[in-house]
XYZ file of C-alpha atoms in Angstrom:
671
model
C -20.393 47.454 -58.230
C -22.475 50.227 -59.794
C -21.020 53.736 -59.793
C -22.552 56.109 -57.210
C -23.662 58.621 -59.864
C -25.440 56.004 -61.978
C -29.166 56.622 -62.453
C -31.410 54.771 -60.031
C -33.025 51.663 -61.501
C -36.768 51.139 -61.426
C -37.985 48.242 -59.303
C -39.524 46.359 -62.239
C -39.812 46.584 -65.996
C -43.036 48.039 -67.440
C -43.888 44.786 -69.284
C -44.125 41.334 -67.728
C -41.581 38.865 -69.054
C -44.085 36.783 -71.039
C -45.576 39.926 -72.648
C -42.324 40.935 -74.348
C -42.788 38.702 -77.379
C -42.686 40.408 -80.786
C -44.891 40.120 -83.841
C -43.651 38.927 -87.213
C -44.318 42.382 -88.662
C -42.074 43.974 -86.022
C -39.332 41.429 -86.717
C -39.561 41.971 -90.465
C -39.433 45.750 -90.029
C -36.537 45.504 -87.581
C -34.233 43.426 -89.784
C -35.056 45.627 -92.785
C -34.163 48.774 -90.855
C -30.916 47.242 -89.570
C -30.027 45.271 -92.691
C -26.652 46.955 -93.250
C -25.635 46.371 -89.627
C -26.823 42.767 -89.520
C -25.078 41.939 -92.796
C -22.187 44.422 -92.976
C -20.320 44.733 -96.241
C -17.012 42.926 -96.292
C -17.626 40.781 -93.206
C -19.743 37.878 -92.085
C -23.275 38.502 -90.774
C -23.423 39.384 -87.097
C -23.647 36.386 -84.831
C -26.303 36.702 -82.166
C -23.833 37.565 -79.398
C -22.383 40.303 -81.655
C -25.882 41.524 -82.482
C -26.637 41.895 -78.774
C -23.451 43.832 -78.012
C -23.644 46.102 -81.084
C -27.384 46.724 -81.484
C -29.277 45.763 -78.328
C -27.084 46.884 -75.443
C -26.407 50.436 -76.711
C -30.117 51.133 -77.169
C -31.067 49.828 -73.711
C -28.055 51.121 -71.748
C -29.929 53.963 -69.988
C -32.763 51.907 -68.513
C -31.002 48.513 -68.470
C -34.355 47.027 -69.360
C -34.928 44.444 -72.044
C -35.415 45.946 -75.516
C -39.186 45.485 -75.240
C -39.223 46.975 -71.731
C -37.089 49.901 -72.831
C -39.505 50.617 -75.685
C -42.494 50.546 -73.331
C -40.652 52.807 -70.887
C -39.728 55.284 -73.628
C -43.362 55.507 -74.753
C -44.538 56.027 -71.178
C -42.016 58.821 -70.594
C -42.820 60.413 -73.920
C -46.530 60.578 -73.105
C -45.983 62.689 -69.967
C -43.195 64.940 -71.225
C -44.005 68.389 -72.521
C -43.598 68.871 -76.239
C -40.050 69.786 -77.208
C -38.332 70.700 -80.409
C -35.240 68.721 -79.415
C -35.135 65.555 -81.506
C -34.741 62.324 -79.543
C -31.468 60.425 -79.647
C -31.151 57.701 -82.258
C -31.545 55.039 -79.574
C -34.677 56.662 -78.167
C -36.069 57.194 -81.670
C -35.658 53.498 -82.387
C -37.553 52.596 -79.225
C -40.302 55.120 -79.938
C -40.725 53.696 -83.439
C -42.195 50.520 -81.945
C -45.991 50.305 -81.883
C -46.784 48.917 -78.453
C -50.336 47.980 -79.416
C -49.384 45.574 -82.222
C -45.634 44.912 -81.999
C -45.657 43.236 -78.567
C -47.883 40.609 -77.009
C -48.051 37.526 -74.837
C -45.726 34.777 -76.082
C -47.323 32.091 -78.224
C -44.045 30.803 -79.676
C -40.830 30.560 -77.683
C -37.695 30.767 -79.859
C -34.809 28.565 -78.690
C -31.440 29.133 -80.353
C -27.697 29.236 -79.780
C -25.949 32.600 -79.759
C -23.083 31.589 -82.029
C -25.172 31.594 -85.214
C -26.063 34.577 -87.448
C -29.023 36.470 -86.017
C -30.303 37.375 -89.484
C -30.587 33.658 -90.321
C -32.606 33.059 -87.138
C -34.944 35.975 -87.867
C -35.513 34.852 -91.446
C -36.223 31.289 -90.321
C -38.884 32.539 -87.891
C -40.402 34.763 -90.583
C -40.448 31.870 -93.051
C -42.213 29.785 -90.404
C -44.751 32.563 -89.849
C -45.297 32.829 -93.615
C -45.917 29.069 -93.787
C -48.553 29.344 -91.088
C -50.147 32.261 -92.890
C -50.035 30.422 -96.214
C -51.741 27.423 -94.610
C -54.481 29.693 -93.247
C -54.956 31.095 -96.743
C -55.012 27.640 -98.310
C -51.769 28.029 -100.253
C -49.446 25.135 -101.170
C -47.750 23.918 -97.983
C -45.633 21.411 -99.921
C -43.805 24.048 -101.941
C -40.194 24.682 -100.924
C -40.106 26.131 -97.418
C -43.798 25.491 -96.998
C -45.098 27.681 -99.779
C -43.908 30.961 -98.310
C -45.285 33.697 -100.582
C -42.817 35.788 -102.561
C -44.265 38.942 -100.986
C -44.999 38.686 -97.291
C -48.710 38.652 -96.519
C -50.287 39.679 -93.239
C -48.692 37.769 -90.388
C -50.551 34.934 -88.723
C -52.973 36.609 -86.329
C -52.288 36.361 -82.653
C -48.766 34.937 -82.968
C -46.014 36.550 -80.923
C -42.442 35.239 -80.891
C -40.440 35.372 -77.673
C -36.771 36.090 -78.411
C -34.409 36.287 -75.445
C -32.492 39.098 -77.167
C -35.593 41.334 -77.098
C -37.290 39.995 -73.960
C -34.457 39.620 -71.422
C -32.324 42.448 -70.068
C -28.886 42.191 -71.666
C -27.193 44.049 -68.836
C -25.858 42.645 -65.566
C -28.612 43.815 -63.229
C -31.439 42.548 -61.075
C -33.648 42.776 -64.182
C -31.577 40.141 -65.936
C -31.501 37.941 -62.846
C -35.283 38.179 -62.433
C -35.894 37.520 -66.140
C -33.806 34.355 -66.114
C -35.723 33.114 -63.072
C -38.928 33.383 -65.128
C -37.547 31.694 -68.242
C -38.985 28.254 -67.492
C -42.387 29.790 -66.758
C -42.427 31.574 -70.121
C -41.483 28.388 -71.975
C -44.170 26.421 -70.170
C -46.878 28.993 -70.926
C -46.012 29.250 -74.641
C -47.969 27.154 -77.130
C -44.904 26.098 -79.095
C -41.124 26.007 -78.744
C -39.272 26.714 -81.977
C -35.841 25.055 -82.099
C -33.512 26.760 -84.560
C -31.193 24.176 -86.130
C -28.132 26.038 -87.366
C -26.233 24.691 -89.150
C -28.826 22.092 -90.095
C -26.361 19.201 -90.265
C -24.806 19.865 -86.840
C -27.060 22.213 -84.843
C -25.235 24.233 -82.209
C -28.319 24.478 -79.999
C -28.172 20.734 -79.327
C -24.919 21.290 -77.424
C -26.020 24.289 -75.322
C -27.334 23.694 -71.806
C -29.810 26.603 -71.797
C -31.363 25.414 -75.054
C -31.757 21.912 -73.653
C -33.266 23.408 -70.494
C -35.877 25.091 -72.692
C -36.580 21.714 -74.279
C -36.996 20.221 -70.794
C -39.529 22.863 -69.768
C -41.433 22.301 -73.015
C -41.647 18.573 -72.333
C -42.662 19.166 -68.725
C -45.487 21.516 -69.716
C -46.839 18.912 -72.145
C -46.681 16.253 -69.426
C -48.411 18.550 -66.938
C -51.228 19.255 -69.389
C -51.647 15.562 -70.141
C -51.766 14.749 -66.416
C -54.685 17.166 -66.057
C -56.551 15.450 -68.885
C -55.916 18.175 -71.456
C -55.003 17.516 -75.071
C -51.219 17.831 -75.142
C -49.605 17.658 -78.592
C -45.863 18.054 -78.879
C -44.724 21.658 -78.511
C -41.384 21.272 -80.267
C -41.137 22.707 -83.796
C -37.910 22.535 -85.807
C -36.715 25.568 -87.772
C -33.961 25.728 -90.370
C -32.791 28.316 -92.818
C -34.394 26.265 -95.603
C -36.205 22.946 -95.352
C -35.424 22.361 -99.009
C -31.722 22.795 -98.278
C -32.007 20.159 -95.538
C -33.604 17.684 -97.941
C -31.105 18.346 -100.717
C -28.185 18.206 -98.308
C -29.503 14.968 -96.868
C -29.619 13.523 -100.376
C -25.832 13.938 -100.486
C -24.565 10.469 -99.578
C -21.395 11.962 -98.129
C -23.419 13.996 -95.618
C -26.046 11.382 -94.775
C -24.567 10.701 -91.377
C -24.007 14.320 -90.266
C -27.400 15.211 -88.833
C -28.131 11.564 -88.069
C -24.985 11.508 -85.914
C -25.772 14.876 -84.320
C -29.202 13.599 -83.254
C -27.761 10.376 -81.845
C -25.172 12.393 -79.890
C -27.737 14.574 -78.065
C -26.864 14.398 -74.389
C -27.861 16.907 -71.731
C -24.962 15.712 -69.590
C -22.420 16.844 -72.192
C -23.993 20.203 -73.052
C -21.902 23.375 -72.743
C -22.607 26.634 -70.935
C -20.866 29.990 -70.857
C -21.258 29.979 -67.065
C -20.324 26.622 -65.539
C -22.619 27.237 -62.573
C -25.570 27.361 -64.992
C -24.646 23.946 -66.339
C -24.585 22.366 -62.881
C -27.830 24.062 -61.864
C -29.739 22.915 -64.962
C -28.245 19.441 -64.862
C -29.437 19.059 -61.273
C -32.939 20.241 -62.195
C -33.145 17.809 -65.111
C -32.055 14.896 -62.955
C -34.532 15.872 -60.243
C -37.425 15.881 -62.718
C -37.685 13.508 -65.677
C -33.968 12.699 -65.873
C -31.352 13.307 -68.538
C -32.031 10.036 -70.353
C -35.717 10.905 -70.805
C -34.934 14.377 -72.158
C -32.335 12.941 -74.524
C -34.681 10.220 -75.721
C -37.684 12.466 -76.317
C -35.690 15.161 -78.080
C -34.056 12.564 -80.323
C -37.436 11.049 -81.133
C -38.920 14.443 -82.011
C -35.989 15.357 -84.228
C -36.034 11.989 -85.951
C -39.694 12.466 -86.786
C -39.001 15.967 -88.058
C -36.153 14.791 -90.273
C -38.248 12.019 -91.837
C -41.191 14.391 -92.374
C -38.964 17.081 -93.906
C -37.450 14.693 -96.439
C -40.813 13.055 -97.195
C -42.371 16.458 -97.861
C -39.484 17.422 -100.147
C -40.158 14.321 -102.264
C -43.622 15.675 -103.037
C -42.410 18.983 -104.471
C -42.116 18.917 -108.309
C -39.132 20.333 -110.112
C -41.337 23.101 -111.530
C -41.723 24.409 -107.969
C -38.016 24.097 -107.238
C -38.279 20.640 -105.678
C -36.598 17.292 -106.354
C -39.594 15.361 -107.729
C -38.747 14.339 -111.274
C -35.073 15.304 -110.990
C -31.916 13.231 -110.663
C -31.966 13.866 -106.902
C -35.314 12.144 -106.400
C -33.916 8.614 -106.389
C -31.016 9.527 -104.096
C -33.214 11.307 -101.564
C -35.704 8.425 -101.684
C -32.933 5.934 -100.921
C -31.603 8.080 -98.070
C -35.093 8.353 -96.630
C -35.405 4.575 -96.778
C -32.117 4.209 -94.899
C -33.260 6.763 -92.346
C -36.559 4.962 -91.672
C -34.628 1.696 -91.430
C -32.225 3.140 -88.871
C -35.166 4.471 -86.834
C -36.976 1.117 -86.869
C -39.768 2.288 -89.184
C -39.470 -0.782 -91.374
C -42.696 -0.693 -93.454
C -41.949 2.896 -94.492
C -38.317 1.969 -95.124
C -39.333 -0.903 -97.406
C -41.612 1.371 -99.450
C -38.929 4.010 -99.962
C -36.234 1.427 -100.773
C -38.436 -0.244 -103.397
C -39.234 3.150 -104.914
C -35.535 4.056 -105.045
C -34.650 0.759 -106.730
C -37.413 1.256 -109.301
C -36.338 4.830 -110.081
C -32.678 3.886 -110.440
C -33.386 0.826 -112.596
C -35.082 3.162 -115.083
C -31.997 5.382 -115.206
C -29.402 2.626 -115.625
C -28.487 0.871 -118.874
C -30.021 -2.613 -118.731
C -26.740 -4.208 -119.855
C -25.029 -2.876 -116.723
C -27.604 -4.028 -114.202
C -25.810 -7.203 -113.139
C -22.256 -6.532 -114.324
C -19.543 -6.551 -111.641
C -18.363 -3.116 -110.582
C -14.876 -3.726 -111.990
C -16.054 -4.316 -115.578
C -18.681 -1.586 -115.885
C -17.408 0.740 -118.598
C -19.309 4.021 -118.550
C -19.046 7.662 -117.618
C -18.511 8.737 -114.031
C -22.108 9.934 -113.819
C -23.478 6.629 -115.103
C -21.175 4.676 -112.800
C -22.461 6.704 -109.849
C -26.045 5.795 -110.738
C -25.136 2.117 -111.001
C -23.451 2.243 -107.624
C -26.495 3.969 -106.120
C -28.725 1.247 -107.533
C -26.721 -1.508 -105.892
C -26.605 0.359 -102.583
C -30.379 0.731 -102.751
C -30.717 -3.018 -103.359
C -28.402 -3.645 -100.412
C -30.616 -1.437 -98.226
C -33.789 -3.228 -99.383
C -32.432 -6.678 -98.586
C -31.366 -5.499 -95.137
C -34.807 -4.051 -94.466
C -36.396 -7.391 -95.369
C -34.061 -9.105 -92.912
C -35.002 -6.751 -90.109
C -38.692 -7.170 -90.901
C -38.332 -10.950 -90.933
C -39.985 -10.925 -94.376
C -38.935 -12.325 -97.769
C -35.862 -13.884 -96.144
C -35.004 -16.198 -99.059
C -35.425 -13.283 -101.466
C -33.182 -11.171 -99.249
C -30.431 -13.794 -99.531
C -30.793 -13.976 -103.325
C -30.785 -10.205 -103.743
C -27.855 -9.691 -101.367
C -25.851 -12.377 -103.167
C -26.261 -10.294 -106.352
C -25.140 -7.182 -104.478
C -22.071 -8.981 -103.183
C -21.317 -10.304 -106.675
C -21.346 -6.751 -108.023
C -18.909 -5.331 -105.469
C -16.805 -8.407 -104.694
C -14.227 -8.275 -107.553
C -12.971 -4.872 -106.376
C -12.341 -6.009 -102.770
C -13.538 -2.546 -101.768
C -15.052 -1.487 -98.458
C -18.416 -1.842 -100.211
C -17.605 -5.506 -100.748
C -17.078 -5.934 -96.989
C -20.452 -4.365 -96.303
C -22.159 -6.503 -98.935
C -20.477 -9.678 -97.683
C -21.308 -8.970 -94.054
C -24.933 -8.268 -94.932
C -25.178 -11.457 -96.981
C -23.937 -13.441 -93.977
C -26.558 -11.821 -91.753
C -29.312 -12.498 -94.262
C -28.257 -16.142 -94.397
C -28.365 -16.322 -90.611
C -31.869 -14.858 -90.577
C -32.916 -17.388 -93.233
C -31.652 -20.264 -91.086
C -28.424 -20.978 -92.996
C -25.682 -20.525 -90.351
C -23.083 -22.774 -92.012
C -23.317 -20.880 -95.306
C -23.266 -17.596 -93.385
C -20.043 -18.610 -91.635
C -18.369 -19.370 -94.972
C -19.378 -16.017 -96.475
C -18.295 -14.074 -93.384
C -14.954 -15.947 -93.271
C -14.262 -15.013 -96.904
C -15.274 -11.422 -96.267
C -13.125 -11.126 -93.152
C -10.112 -12.566 -94.999
C -10.585 -9.998 -97.777
C -11.004 -7.132 -95.315
C -7.926 -8.055 -93.278
C -5.767 -8.277 -96.372
C -7.081 -5.172 -98.111
C -4.856 -2.130 -98.498
C -7.255 0.336 -96.930
C -6.258 2.852 -94.255
C -7.666 2.112 -90.818
C -10.238 4.809 -90.103
C -13.272 4.925 -87.809
C -15.427 4.150 -90.858
C -13.405 1.109 -91.954
C -13.305 -0.055 -88.336
C -17.090 0.148 -88.251
C -17.453 -2.032 -91.346
C -14.812 -4.497 -90.140
C -16.691 -4.752 -86.849
C -19.883 -5.490 -88.800
C -18.191 -8.454 -90.504
C -16.646 -9.704 -87.257
C -19.996 -9.489 -85.502
C -21.738 -11.446 -88.277
C -19.086 -14.161 -88.198
C -19.310 -14.372 -84.402
C -23.080 -14.889 -84.656
C -22.587 -17.540 -87.336
C -20.056 -19.394 -85.177
C -22.467 -19.186 -82.241
C -25.283 -20.558 -84.393
C -23.266 -23.678 -85.262
C -22.209 -24.172 -81.628
C -18.620 -22.925 -81.913
C -18.649 -20.571 -78.921
C -14.877 -20.839 -78.453
C -14.338 -19.504 -81.968
C -17.106 -16.929 -81.620
C -15.807 -15.267 -78.444
C -12.598 -13.628 -79.773
C -14.447 -12.441 -82.866
C -17.113 -10.782 -80.724
C -14.467 -9.110 -78.565
C -12.776 -7.709 -81.666
C -16.138 -6.474 -82.965
C -16.754 -4.558 -79.731
C -13.285 -2.989 -80.002
C -14.057 -1.823 -83.536
C -17.302 -0.253 -82.359
C -15.491 1.510 -79.517
C -13.057 3.006 -82.024
C -16.029 4.336 -83.981
C -17.510 5.976 -80.891
C -14.658 7.106 -78.628
C -16.008 8.719 -75.491
C -19.630 7.873 -76.248
C -21.996 4.941 -76.427
C -23.761 4.342 -79.711
C -26.039 1.638 -81.030
C -23.063 0.194 -82.914
C -21.518 -0.553 -79.522
C -24.786 -1.917 -78.117
C -25.334 -4.324 -81.023
C -21.841 -5.745 -80.655
C -22.227 -6.038 -76.884
C -25.487 -7.926 -77.341
C -23.729 -10.465 -79.556
C -20.925 -10.782 -77.016
C -23.495 -11.334 -74.285
C -25.215 -14.104 -76.262
C -21.919 -15.919 -76.702
C -21.018 -15.565 -73.031
C -24.478 -16.765 -72.005
C -24.135 -19.831 -74.198
C -20.704 -20.578 -72.724
C -21.952 -20.067 -69.173
C -24.881 -22.402 -69.846
C -22.444 -25.085 -71.009
C -20.061 -24.475 -68.110
C -17.502 -22.578 -70.210
C -17.702 -18.858 -69.532
C -15.117 -16.384 -70.744
C -11.459 -17.215 -71.079
C -9.511 -16.432 -67.888
C -8.513 -12.771 -67.771
C -10.891 -11.783 -70.563
C -12.828 -8.552 -70.113
C -15.202 -6.490 -72.192
C -13.274 -3.914 -74.250
C -13.710 -0.421 -72.831
C -13.110 2.976 -74.413
C -9.613 2.878 -72.985
C -8.907 -0.582 -74.413
C -10.440 0.194 -77.799
C -6.976 0.656 -79.278
C -6.344 -3.018 -78.441
C -3.752 -2.264 -75.810
C -3.188 -5.028 -73.306
C -4.104 -4.887 -69.651
C -2.967 -7.076 -66.817
C -5.533 -9.837 -66.301
C -5.493 -9.132 -62.576
C -6.914 -5.632 -63.155
C -9.706 -6.695 -65.491
C -13.287 -6.965 -64.259
C -14.887 -10.372 -64.738
C -16.649 -10.736 -68.075
C -20.135 -12.158 -67.541
C -23.218 -12.203 -69.721
C -25.513 -10.221 -67.402
C -23.044 -7.306 -67.158
C -22.512 -7.147 -70.926
C -26.258 -7.294 -71.591
C -26.768 -4.631 -68.940
C -24.495 -2.178 -70.749
C -26.122 -2.956 -74.102
C -29.605 -2.496 -72.633
C -28.680 0.821 -70.994
C -27.442 2.192 -74.329
C -30.515 0.899 -76.159
C -32.941 2.388 -73.643
C -31.352 5.802 -73.956
C -30.760 5.774 -77.713
C -33.946 4.030 -78.892
C -36.542 4.455 -76.178
C -38.265 1.881 -74.028
C -40.510 0.318 -76.671
C -38.013 -0.164 -79.508
C -37.441 -3.764 -80.615
C -33.722 -3.660 -79.820
C -34.357 -2.256 -76.335
C -36.811 -5.074 -75.639
C -34.285 -7.567 -76.960
C -31.383 -6.402 -74.785
C -33.552 -5.818 -71.703
C -34.944 -9.346 -71.881
C -31.458 -10.746 -72.376
C -30.193 -8.815 -69.351
C -33.004 -10.064 -67.114
C -32.883 -13.644 -68.339
C -29.096 -13.819 -67.919
C -29.443 -12.732 -64.283
C -32.217 -15.262 -63.689
C -30.165 -18.035 -65.244
C -27.198 -17.081 -63.098
C -29.277 -17.264 -59.945
C -31.045 -20.433 -61.044
C -27.598 -22.008 -61.289
C -27.064 -21.223 -57.612
C -24.901 -18.128 -57.892
C -25.167 -16.148 -54.659
C -24.791 -12.367 -54.644
C -22.527 -12.442 -51.605
C -20.228 -15.191 -52.844
C -18.954 -14.061 -56.228
C -17.791 -10.787 -57.749
C -19.402 -11.753 -61.049
C -22.910 -12.061 -59.624
C -25.404 -9.274 -60.256
C -25.924 -7.001 -57.233
C -29.442 -7.292 -55.831
C -30.453 -3.747 -56.825
C -29.309 -4.354 -60.391
C -31.028 -7.711 -60.484
C -34.376 -6.414 -59.234
C -34.365 -3.558 -61.727
C -33.433 -5.918 -64.556
C -36.209 -8.337 -63.617
C -38.819 -5.579 -63.730
C -37.593 -4.328 -67.110
C -37.306 -7.903 -68.364
C -40.909 -8.703 -67.457
C -42.094 -5.639 -69.393
C -39.931 -6.681 -72.347
C -41.293 -10.223 -72.175
C -44.889 -9.003 -72.302
C -44.074 -6.868 -75.335
C -42.148 -9.622 -77.109
C -44.665 -12.378 -76.416
C -48.076 -10.718 -76.059
C -49.931 -13.989 -76.796
C -48.467 -15.726 -73.755
C -51.077 -14.290 -71.377
C -51.064 -17.366 -69.158
C -47.311 -17.220 -68.747
C -46.879 -20.794 -69.959
C -43.406 -20.076 -71.333
C -40.940 -20.211 -68.425
C -39.800 -16.729 -67.437
C -36.306 -18.094 -66.839
C -35.883 -19.001 -70.496
C -33.307 -16.998 -72.354
C -34.244 -15.418 -75.684
C -31.400 -16.104 -78.112
C -31.257 -14.036 -81.260
C -29.254 -14.842 -84.334
C -29.763 -11.254 -85.467
C -30.646 -8.654 -82.838
C -32.019 -6.261 -85.451
C -35.490 -7.697 -84.964
C -36.169 -10.031 -82.051
C -39.632 -11.167 -83.147
C -38.348 -12.933 -86.237
C -34.941 -14.153 -85.143
C -35.904 -15.079 -81.569
C -36.153 -18.610 -80.285
C -36.669 -19.828 -76.731
C -34.120 -22.450 -75.759
C -36.565 -23.993 -73.260
C -40.282 -24.438 -73.864
C -42.897 -26.545 -72.066
C -42.522 -30.177 -73.050
């Protein structure tokens, strides 16, 4: 409760919430004035929550307004007070130093950020963004590091005002703060852009904070609302980092390739944190009542994936003379990483171009006599050996891209055989990867028997290798097991394929404890194909067999009586749910798993399974939903079948789920 002698609070602040955004010139002047406080000698820069408690709250304590409101109030009071020789307090002087006419305005750019990062880094990122916009208006080089920001700041982009919560929301427990937070969504929706500050770039804190994800939701909703009214509605989300060049160079580090990639894949509104638990429940309920958590997750992932590809692609255009990677030793590495990234995001034509470019660049840097020598006999310096290894990894990536495209399949087998020959003598983890990929390429090329032999050899090597069991080695072992299971399925050995597929799912669960990833979905899809084939032949799963769960990922045993029945439709259903959330509705893998889910249910019912008579039958609600999704997937997979001549009850069986259009075959066609 407020003390009885506390000054009475005004009913409202003098500025509306959306009009408390600040100009770039104000922000630049502010951080210059407070430089020693923001970056104190002998200690780390102030995090945003420290900045608020040490610099914002003391200045606004009297009025309890936001900083912008307190400044407007101070100016209003000053204009009606009689002249006095008494100098204002330091807090009041700071507020009076603001120029209300040019420092504040209606928000054009909403700044979304977590409070546990350095405020000075956030401010500099916004200023660098503003400089890039200004440079673009002046026709300067946008491809230079950090967008061509001039060495000396030029006039800020006209009409741009940045809405920071630290300046625009009251930082005191009062009705002002309560009212401001109620208007937050309205401010986001009215802004032209939402700037997402990714700090640190490889694992952004804001992606785990519920209020930040709420701001993303409101941004998406405002775009949808504009589109529904027939207005042009480009994406409002803009990514900010301390340095785009640092992102590109960091991404070129093969050891850190997966950091941001993993952080993006792990985006989940349902797992976001909040300082106040009530806030988390409130926002979660609002998200579910609108577009849903899965839609927010999917659209934010898609936006960030596009940003990451664009950032790295832009960095490849910056010459070394401008501080970029073009023409340096990092060019080939970043090009290869960009190829892998496009591959992982299903952008195969782009991936092929980058992979070919990386191979060409690395071939020029490697001694010709070492090009085809096995890894164990290459005698050269560590630096040269690293380049040779990078070359072979780039070739591995290129062959895999061809497989997923369904193009140059024979060439992909030949190239991957060379890759395997390079790594094989060392029996390293790289040899497992190369062997597993060769088996998959052989499957795609229609050589299942040869694929089974290669995968058997690779599995034997992996199981007898003296490597510690880690999530990473489990992932690669699961890749080999999955390939061998598919090969066994392709030659009709479903009994041999089933235990391999179950082991592959367990390996994927170890990689992703507590969360569903595409690695899990791919393995589940293979398991579903095997179960479907066994069900079609009257086999089914072995008695007491169940799909490995997160709890059973450690390969502990469970009483058969407590295990749920393992049926194809249920396994496909889990795979499809993961794919829809991780990849979106129109991704090839989502179409693949959705069609498999629907066709498995249809086949089950065509065989006479009744919902009421068996625990393994799909519930009617699940079945109806799967049929609707399956029909949409069918139309996308087979757009030429306008007359519907291919029976809808046919199951699409894929030897390699990476790309259904090239590895798909209907097991029942007319005639």
